[in-house]
PDB file of C-alpha atoms in Angstrom:
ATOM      1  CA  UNK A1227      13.786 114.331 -34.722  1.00 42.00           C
ATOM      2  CA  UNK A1228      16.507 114.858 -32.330  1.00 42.00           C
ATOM      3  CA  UNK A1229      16.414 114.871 -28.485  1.00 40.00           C
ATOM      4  CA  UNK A1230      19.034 115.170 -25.251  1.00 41.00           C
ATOM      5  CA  UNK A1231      17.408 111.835 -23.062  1.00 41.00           C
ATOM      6  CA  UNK A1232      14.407 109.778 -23.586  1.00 40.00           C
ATOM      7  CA  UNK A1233      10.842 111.387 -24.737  1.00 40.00           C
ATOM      8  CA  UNK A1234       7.938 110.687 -23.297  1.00 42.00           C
ATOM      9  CA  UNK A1235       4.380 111.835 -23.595  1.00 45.00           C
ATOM     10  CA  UNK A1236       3.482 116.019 -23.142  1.00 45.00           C
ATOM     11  CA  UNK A1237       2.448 117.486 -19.357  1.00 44.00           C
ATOM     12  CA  UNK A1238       1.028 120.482 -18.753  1.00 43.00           C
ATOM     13  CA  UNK A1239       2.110 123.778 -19.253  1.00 43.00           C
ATOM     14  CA  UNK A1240       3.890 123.570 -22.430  1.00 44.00           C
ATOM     15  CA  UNK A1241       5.681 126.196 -23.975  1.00 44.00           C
ATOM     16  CA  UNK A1242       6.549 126.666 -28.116  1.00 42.00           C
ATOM     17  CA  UNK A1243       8.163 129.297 -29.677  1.00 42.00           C
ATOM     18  CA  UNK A1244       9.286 129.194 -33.624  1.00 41.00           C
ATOM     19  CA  UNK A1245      11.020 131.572 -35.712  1.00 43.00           C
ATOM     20  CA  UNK A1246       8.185 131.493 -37.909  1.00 44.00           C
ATOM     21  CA  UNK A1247       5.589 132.685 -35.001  1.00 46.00           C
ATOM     22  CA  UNK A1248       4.022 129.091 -35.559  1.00 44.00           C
ATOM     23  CA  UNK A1249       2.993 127.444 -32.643  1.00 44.00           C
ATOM     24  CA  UNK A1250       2.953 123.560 -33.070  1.00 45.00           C
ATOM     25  CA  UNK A1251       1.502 121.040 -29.517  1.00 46.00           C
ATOM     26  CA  UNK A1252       1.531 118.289 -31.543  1.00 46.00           C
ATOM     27  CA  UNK A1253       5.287 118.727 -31.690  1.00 46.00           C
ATOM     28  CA  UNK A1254       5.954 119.338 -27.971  1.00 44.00           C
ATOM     29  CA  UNK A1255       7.056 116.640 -25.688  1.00 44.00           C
ATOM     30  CA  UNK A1256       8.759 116.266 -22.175  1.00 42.00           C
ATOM     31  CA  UNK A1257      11.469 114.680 -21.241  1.00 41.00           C
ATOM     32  CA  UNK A1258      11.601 114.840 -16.933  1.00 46.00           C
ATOM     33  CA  UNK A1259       9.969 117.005 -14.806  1.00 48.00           C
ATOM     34  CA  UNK A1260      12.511 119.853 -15.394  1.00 48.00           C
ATOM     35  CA  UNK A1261      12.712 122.424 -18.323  1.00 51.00           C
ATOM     36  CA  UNK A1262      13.442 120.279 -20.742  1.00 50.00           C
ATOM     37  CA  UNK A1263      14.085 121.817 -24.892  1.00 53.00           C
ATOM     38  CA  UNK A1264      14.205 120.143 -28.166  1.00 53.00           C
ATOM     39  CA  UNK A1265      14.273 121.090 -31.584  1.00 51.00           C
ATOM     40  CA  UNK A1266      12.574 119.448 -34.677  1.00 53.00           C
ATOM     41  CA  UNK A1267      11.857 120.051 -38.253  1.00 53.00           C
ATOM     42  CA  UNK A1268       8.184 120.182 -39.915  1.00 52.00           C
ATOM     43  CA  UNK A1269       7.255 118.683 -43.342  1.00 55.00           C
ATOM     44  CA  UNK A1270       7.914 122.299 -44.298  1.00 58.00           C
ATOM     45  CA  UNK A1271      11.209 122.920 -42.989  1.00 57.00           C
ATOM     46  CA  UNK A1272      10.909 125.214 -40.354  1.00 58.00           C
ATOM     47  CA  UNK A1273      12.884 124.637 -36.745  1.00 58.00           C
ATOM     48  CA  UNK A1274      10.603 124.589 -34.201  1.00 56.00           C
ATOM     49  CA  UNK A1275      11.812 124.912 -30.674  1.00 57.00           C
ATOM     50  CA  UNK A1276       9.780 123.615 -27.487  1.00 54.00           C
ATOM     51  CA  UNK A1277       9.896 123.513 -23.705  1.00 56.00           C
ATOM     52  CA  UNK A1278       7.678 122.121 -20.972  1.00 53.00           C
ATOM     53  CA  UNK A1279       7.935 122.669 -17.736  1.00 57.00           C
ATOM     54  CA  UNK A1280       6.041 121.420 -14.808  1.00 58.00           C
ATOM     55  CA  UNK A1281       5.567 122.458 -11.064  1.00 56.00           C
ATOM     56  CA  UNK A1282       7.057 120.152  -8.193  1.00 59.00           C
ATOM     57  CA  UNK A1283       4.421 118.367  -6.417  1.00 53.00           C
ATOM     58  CA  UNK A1284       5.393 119.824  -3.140  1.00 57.00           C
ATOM     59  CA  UNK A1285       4.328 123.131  -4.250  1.00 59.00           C
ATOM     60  CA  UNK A1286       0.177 124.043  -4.617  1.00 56.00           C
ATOM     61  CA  UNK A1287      -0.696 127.455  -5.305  1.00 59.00           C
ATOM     62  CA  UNK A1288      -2.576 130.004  -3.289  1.00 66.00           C
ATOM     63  CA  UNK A1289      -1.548 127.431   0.231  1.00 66.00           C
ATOM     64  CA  UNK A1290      -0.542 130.295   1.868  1.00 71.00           C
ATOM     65  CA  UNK A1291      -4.176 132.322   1.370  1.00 72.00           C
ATOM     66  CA  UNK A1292      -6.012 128.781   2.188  1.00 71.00           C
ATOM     67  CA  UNK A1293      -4.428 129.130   5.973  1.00 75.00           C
ATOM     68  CA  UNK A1294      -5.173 131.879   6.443  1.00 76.00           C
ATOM     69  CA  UNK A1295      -8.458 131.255   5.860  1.00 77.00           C
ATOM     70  CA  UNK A1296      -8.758 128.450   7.775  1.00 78.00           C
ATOM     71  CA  UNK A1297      -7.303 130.227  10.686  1.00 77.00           C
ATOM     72  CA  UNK A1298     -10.238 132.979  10.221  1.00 77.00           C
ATOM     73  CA  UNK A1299     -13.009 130.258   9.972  1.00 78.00           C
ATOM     74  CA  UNK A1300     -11.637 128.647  13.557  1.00 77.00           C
ATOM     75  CA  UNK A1301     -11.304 132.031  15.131  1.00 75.00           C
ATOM     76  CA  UNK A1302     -14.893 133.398  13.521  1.00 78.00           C
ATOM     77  CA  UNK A1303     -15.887 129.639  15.304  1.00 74.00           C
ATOM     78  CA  UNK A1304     -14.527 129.890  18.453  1.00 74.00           C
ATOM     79  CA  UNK A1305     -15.271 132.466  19.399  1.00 71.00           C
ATOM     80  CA  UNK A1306     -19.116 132.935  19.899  1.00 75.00           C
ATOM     81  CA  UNK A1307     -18.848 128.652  21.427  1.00 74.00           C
ATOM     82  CA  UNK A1308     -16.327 129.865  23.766  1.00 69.00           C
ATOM     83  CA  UNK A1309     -18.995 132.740  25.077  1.00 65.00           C
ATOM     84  CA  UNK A1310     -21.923 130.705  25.053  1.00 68.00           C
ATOM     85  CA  UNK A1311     -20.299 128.219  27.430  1.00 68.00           C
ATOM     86  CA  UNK A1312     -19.553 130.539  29.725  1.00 63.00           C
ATOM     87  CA  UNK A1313     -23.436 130.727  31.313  1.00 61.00           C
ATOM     88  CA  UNK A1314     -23.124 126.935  31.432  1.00 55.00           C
ATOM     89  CA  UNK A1315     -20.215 126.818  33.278  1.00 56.00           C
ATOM     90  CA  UNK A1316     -20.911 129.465  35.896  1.00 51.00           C
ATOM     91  CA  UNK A1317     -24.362 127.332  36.007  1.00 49.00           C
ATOM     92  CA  UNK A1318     -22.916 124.222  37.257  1.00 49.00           C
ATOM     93  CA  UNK A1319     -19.939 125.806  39.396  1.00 47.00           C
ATOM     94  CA  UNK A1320     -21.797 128.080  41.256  1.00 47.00           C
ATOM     95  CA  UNK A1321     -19.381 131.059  42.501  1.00 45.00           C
ATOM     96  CA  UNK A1322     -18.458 130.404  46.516  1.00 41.00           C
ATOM     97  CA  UNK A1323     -20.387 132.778  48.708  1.00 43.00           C
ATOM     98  CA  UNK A1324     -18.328 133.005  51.574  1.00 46.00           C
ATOM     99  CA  UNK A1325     -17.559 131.946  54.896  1.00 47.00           C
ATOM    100  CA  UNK A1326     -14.797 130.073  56.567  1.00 47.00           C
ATOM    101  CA  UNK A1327     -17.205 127.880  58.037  1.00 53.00           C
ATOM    102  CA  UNK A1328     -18.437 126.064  54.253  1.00 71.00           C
ATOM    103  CA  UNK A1329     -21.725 128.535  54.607  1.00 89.00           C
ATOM    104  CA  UNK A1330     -23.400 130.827  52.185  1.00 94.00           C
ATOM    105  CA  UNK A1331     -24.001 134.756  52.634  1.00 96.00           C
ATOM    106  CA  UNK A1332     -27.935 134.796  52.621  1.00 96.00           C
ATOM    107  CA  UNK A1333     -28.339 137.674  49.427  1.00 96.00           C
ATOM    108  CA  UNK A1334     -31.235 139.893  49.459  1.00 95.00           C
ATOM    109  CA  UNK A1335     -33.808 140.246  46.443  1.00 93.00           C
ATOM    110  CA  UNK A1336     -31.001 142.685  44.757  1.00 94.00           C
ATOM    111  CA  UNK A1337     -28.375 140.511  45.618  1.00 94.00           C
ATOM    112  CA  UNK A1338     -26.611 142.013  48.337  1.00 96.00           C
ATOM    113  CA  UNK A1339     -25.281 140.903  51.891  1.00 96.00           C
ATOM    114  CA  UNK A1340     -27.621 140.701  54.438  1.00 97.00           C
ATOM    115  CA  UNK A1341     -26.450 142.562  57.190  1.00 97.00           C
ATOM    116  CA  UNK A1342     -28.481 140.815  60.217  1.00 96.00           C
ATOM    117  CA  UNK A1343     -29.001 144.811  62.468  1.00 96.00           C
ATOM    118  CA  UNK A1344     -30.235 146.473  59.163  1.00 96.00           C
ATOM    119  CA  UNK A1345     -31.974 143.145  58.281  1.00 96.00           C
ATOM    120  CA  UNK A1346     -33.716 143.627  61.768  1.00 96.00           C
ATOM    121  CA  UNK A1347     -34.127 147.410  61.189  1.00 95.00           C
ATOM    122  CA  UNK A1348     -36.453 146.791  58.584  1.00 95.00           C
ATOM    123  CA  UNK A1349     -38.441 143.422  59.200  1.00 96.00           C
ATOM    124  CA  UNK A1350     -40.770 143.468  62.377  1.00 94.00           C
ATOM    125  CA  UNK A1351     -41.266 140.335  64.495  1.00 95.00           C
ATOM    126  CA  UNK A1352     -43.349 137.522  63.121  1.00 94.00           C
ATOM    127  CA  UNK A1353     -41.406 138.261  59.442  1.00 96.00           C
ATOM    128  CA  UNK A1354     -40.353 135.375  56.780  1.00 96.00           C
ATOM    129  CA  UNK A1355     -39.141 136.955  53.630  1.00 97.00           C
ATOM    130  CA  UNK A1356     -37.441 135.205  50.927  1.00 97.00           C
ATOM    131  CA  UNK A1357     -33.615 135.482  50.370  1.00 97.00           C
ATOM    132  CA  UNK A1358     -31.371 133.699  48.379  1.00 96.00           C
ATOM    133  CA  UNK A1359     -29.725 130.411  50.221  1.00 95.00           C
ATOM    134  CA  UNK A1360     -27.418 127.284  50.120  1.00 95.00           C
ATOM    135  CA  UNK A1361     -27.051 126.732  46.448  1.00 93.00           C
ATOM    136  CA  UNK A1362     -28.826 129.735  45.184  1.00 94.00           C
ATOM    137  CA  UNK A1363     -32.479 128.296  46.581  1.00 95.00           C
ATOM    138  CA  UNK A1364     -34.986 130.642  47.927  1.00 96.00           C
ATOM    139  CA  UNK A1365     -35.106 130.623  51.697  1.00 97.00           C
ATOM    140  CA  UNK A1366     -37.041 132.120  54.413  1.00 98.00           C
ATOM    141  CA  UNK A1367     -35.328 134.614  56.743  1.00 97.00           C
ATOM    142  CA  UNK A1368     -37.483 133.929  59.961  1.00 97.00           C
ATOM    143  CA  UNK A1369     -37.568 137.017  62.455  1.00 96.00           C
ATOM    144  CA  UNK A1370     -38.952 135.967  65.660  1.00 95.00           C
ATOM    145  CA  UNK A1371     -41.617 137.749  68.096  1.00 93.00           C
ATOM    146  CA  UNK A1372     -38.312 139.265  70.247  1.00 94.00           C
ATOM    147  CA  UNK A1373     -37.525 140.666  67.018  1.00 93.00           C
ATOM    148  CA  UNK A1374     -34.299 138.865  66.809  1.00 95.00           C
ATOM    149  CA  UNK A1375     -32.992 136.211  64.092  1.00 96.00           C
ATOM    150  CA  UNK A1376     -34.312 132.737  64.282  1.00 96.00           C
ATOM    151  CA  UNK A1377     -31.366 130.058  64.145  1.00 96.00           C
ATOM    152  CA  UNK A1378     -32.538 128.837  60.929  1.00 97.00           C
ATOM    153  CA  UNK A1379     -33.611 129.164  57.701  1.00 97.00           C
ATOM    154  CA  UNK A1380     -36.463 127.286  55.618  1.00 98.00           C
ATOM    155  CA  UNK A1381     -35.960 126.301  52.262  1.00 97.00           C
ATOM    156  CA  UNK A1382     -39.186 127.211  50.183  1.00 97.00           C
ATOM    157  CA  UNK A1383     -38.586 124.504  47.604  1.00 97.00           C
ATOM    158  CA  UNK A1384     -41.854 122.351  47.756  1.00 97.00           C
ATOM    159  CA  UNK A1385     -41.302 118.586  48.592  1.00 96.00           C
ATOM    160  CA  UNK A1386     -43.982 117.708  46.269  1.00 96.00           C
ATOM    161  CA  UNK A1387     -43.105 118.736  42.834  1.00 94.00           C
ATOM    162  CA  UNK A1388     -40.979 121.593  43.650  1.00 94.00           C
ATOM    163  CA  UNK A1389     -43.129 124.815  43.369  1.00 96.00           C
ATOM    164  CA  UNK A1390     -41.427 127.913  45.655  1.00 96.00           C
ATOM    165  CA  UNK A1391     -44.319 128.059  48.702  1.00 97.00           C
ATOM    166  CA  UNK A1392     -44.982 131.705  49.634  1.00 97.00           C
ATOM    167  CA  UNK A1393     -45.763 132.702  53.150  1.00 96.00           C
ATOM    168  CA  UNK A1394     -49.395 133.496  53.795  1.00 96.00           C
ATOM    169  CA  UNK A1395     -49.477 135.646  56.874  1.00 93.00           C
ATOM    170  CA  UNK A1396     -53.098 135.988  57.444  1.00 94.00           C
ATOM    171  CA  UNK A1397     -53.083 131.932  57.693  1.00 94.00           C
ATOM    172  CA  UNK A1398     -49.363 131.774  59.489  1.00 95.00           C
ATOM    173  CA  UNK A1399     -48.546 128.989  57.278  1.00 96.00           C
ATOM    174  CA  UNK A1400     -47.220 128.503  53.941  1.00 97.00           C
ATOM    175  CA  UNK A1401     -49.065 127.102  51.477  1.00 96.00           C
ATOM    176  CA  UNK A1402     -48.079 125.934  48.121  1.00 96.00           C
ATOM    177  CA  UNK A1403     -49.732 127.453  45.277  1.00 95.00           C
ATOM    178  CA  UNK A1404     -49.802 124.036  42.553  1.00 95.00           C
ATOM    179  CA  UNK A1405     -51.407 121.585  44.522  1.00 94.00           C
ATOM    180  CA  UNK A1406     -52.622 122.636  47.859  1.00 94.00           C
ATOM    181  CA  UNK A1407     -49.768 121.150  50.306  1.00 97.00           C
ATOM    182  CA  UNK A1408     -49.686 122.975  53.567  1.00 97.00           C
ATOM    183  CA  UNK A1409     -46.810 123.836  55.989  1.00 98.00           C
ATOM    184  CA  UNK A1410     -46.345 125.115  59.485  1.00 97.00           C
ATOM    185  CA  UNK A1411     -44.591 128.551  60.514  1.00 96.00           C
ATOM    186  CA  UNK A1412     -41.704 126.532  60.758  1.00 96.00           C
ATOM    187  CA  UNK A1413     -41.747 124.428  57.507  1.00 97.00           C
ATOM    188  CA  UNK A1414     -43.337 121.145  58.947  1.00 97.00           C
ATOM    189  CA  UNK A1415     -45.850 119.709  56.583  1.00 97.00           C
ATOM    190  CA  UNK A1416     -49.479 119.444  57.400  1.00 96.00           C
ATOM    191  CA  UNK A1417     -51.452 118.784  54.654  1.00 94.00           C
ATOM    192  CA  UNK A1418     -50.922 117.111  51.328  1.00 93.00           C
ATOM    193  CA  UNK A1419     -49.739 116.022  48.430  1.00 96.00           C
ATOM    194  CA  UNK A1420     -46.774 117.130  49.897  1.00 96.00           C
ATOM    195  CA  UNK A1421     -44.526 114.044  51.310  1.00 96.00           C
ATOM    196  CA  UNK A1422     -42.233 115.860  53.806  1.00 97.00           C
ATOM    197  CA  UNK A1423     -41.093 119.151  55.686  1.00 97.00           C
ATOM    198  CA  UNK A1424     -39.637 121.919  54.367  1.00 97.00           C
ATOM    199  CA  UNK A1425     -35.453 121.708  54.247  1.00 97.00           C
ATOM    200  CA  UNK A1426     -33.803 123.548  57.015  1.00 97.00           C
ATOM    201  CA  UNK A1427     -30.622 125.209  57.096  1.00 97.00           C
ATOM    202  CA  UNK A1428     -28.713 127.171  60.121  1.00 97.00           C
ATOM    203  CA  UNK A1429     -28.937 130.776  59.772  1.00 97.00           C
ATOM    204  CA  UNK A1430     -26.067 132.190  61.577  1.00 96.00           C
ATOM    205  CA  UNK A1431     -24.138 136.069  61.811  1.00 95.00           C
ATOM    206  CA  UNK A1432     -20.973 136.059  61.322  1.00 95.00           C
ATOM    207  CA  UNK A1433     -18.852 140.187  61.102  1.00 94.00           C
ATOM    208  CA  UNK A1434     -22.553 141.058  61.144  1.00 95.00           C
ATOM    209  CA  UNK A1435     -23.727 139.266  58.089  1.00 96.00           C
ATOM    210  CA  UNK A1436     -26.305 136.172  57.849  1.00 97.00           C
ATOM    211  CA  UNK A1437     -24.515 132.778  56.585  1.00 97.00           C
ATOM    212  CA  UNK A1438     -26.952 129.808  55.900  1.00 97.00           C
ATOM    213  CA  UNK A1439     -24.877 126.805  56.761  1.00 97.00           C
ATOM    214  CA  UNK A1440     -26.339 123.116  56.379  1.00 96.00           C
ATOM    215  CA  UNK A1441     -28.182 121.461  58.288  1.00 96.00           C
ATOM    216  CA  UNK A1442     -27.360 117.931  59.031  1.00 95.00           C
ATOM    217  CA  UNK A1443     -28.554 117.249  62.352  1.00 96.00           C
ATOM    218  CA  UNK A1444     -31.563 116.148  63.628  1.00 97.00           C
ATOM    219  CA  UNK A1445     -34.883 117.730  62.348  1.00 97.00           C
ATOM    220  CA  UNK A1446     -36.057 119.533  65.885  1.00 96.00           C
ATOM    221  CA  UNK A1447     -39.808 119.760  64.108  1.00 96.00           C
ATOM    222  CA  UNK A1448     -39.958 115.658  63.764  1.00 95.00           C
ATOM    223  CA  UNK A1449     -37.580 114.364  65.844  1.00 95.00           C
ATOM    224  CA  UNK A1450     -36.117 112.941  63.206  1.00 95.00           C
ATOM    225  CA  UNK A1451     -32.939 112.668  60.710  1.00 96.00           C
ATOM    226  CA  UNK A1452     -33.017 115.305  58.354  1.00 96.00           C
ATOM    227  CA  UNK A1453     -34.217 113.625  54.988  1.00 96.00           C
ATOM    228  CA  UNK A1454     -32.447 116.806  52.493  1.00 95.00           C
ATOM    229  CA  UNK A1455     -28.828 115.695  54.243  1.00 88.00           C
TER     230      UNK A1455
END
């Protein structure tokens, strides 16, 4: 047996050829990782001739076709996350509702501007409808008996376990529909389990609309500093 360098032990894809047609892995062995070729004799005299060759360990097949579908599986991924966080973010940053002044533009129950004349148009004196407030909470629009605005607005959150308190017009007082708890035409608490008043907020008009703005002073129906500030 003759050979060009050192022999060592057979790899993978090995290649024989003979004159014969014979094909002979017992015979085949590699020298280095390159196309290496040797030639022996058999017990019955034939020359065989071998090669083995082997890939480089830098290349694996098919890597191009695996990124690409890796890139498919993060875009088929991302894409439906990226939509369903939208809600949550709109959620917890609430779009601004505008006026200079920090306020909010009280919506209707379709969600449009309040204009305070067709507002007044439409709602006769003694009125408290719901609209939509400072941070999206329902608050009441009060008209008064001179069919004009009232300067504020009254949150319809309940202070007791946060039921929305409808306005009961044949008692002039709003009364929460879970547990009993009673409130004033103007949101001041008189009856229980209710703790405290209604929240207040300044309803002002400003180029014609209504903007709730915060209230932080003190509560004119107590006397006292406004607990929701």
């Amino acid at each position: 047996m003759a050979s060009s360098s050192s022999l060592s032990s057979a790899t993978p894809s090995q290649l024989c050829s003979s004159k014969s047609g014979m094909f002979c892995p017992s015979r085949a062995f590699l020298v280095k990782p390159a196309r290496t070729q040797m030639v022996t004799k058999n017990p019955m005299g034939m020359k065989i001739k071998c090669q083995a060759t082997s890939i480089p360990a830098d290349r694996v097949p098919d890597m191009g076709k695996r990124q690409l579908m890796n890139l498919l599986l993060l875009g088929a991924v991302s894409l439906p996350t990226g939509f369903m966080l939208v809600p949550y973010a709109t959620f917890f940053a609430p779009p601004g509702l505008g006026s200079a002044g920090g306020g909010t533009t009280a919506k209707d129950a379709f969600g449009n501007d309040i204009i305070a004349a067709d507002w007044l148009n439409t709602h006769g004196p003694g009125d408290r409808t719901l609209t939509e407030g400072l941070k999206g909470d329902p608050t009441y629009l009060v008209v008064e008996k001179d069919k004009t605005l009232a300067s504020y607005g009254i949150n319809a959150v309940c202070t007791h376990l946060g039921c929305v308190v409808p306005w009961n017009s044949a008692e002039n007082k709003f009364i929460c529909p879970c547990h009993g708890s009673q409130y004033n035409n103007q949101g001041r608490v008189v009856r229980g389990p209710a703790p405290l008043s209604l929240a207040l907020a300044h309803a002002n008009v400003e180029n014609g609309k209504v903007v709730f703005v915060p209230w932080t002073e003190t509560d004119f129906r107590t006397g006292e500093a406004p607990w929701w500030a």
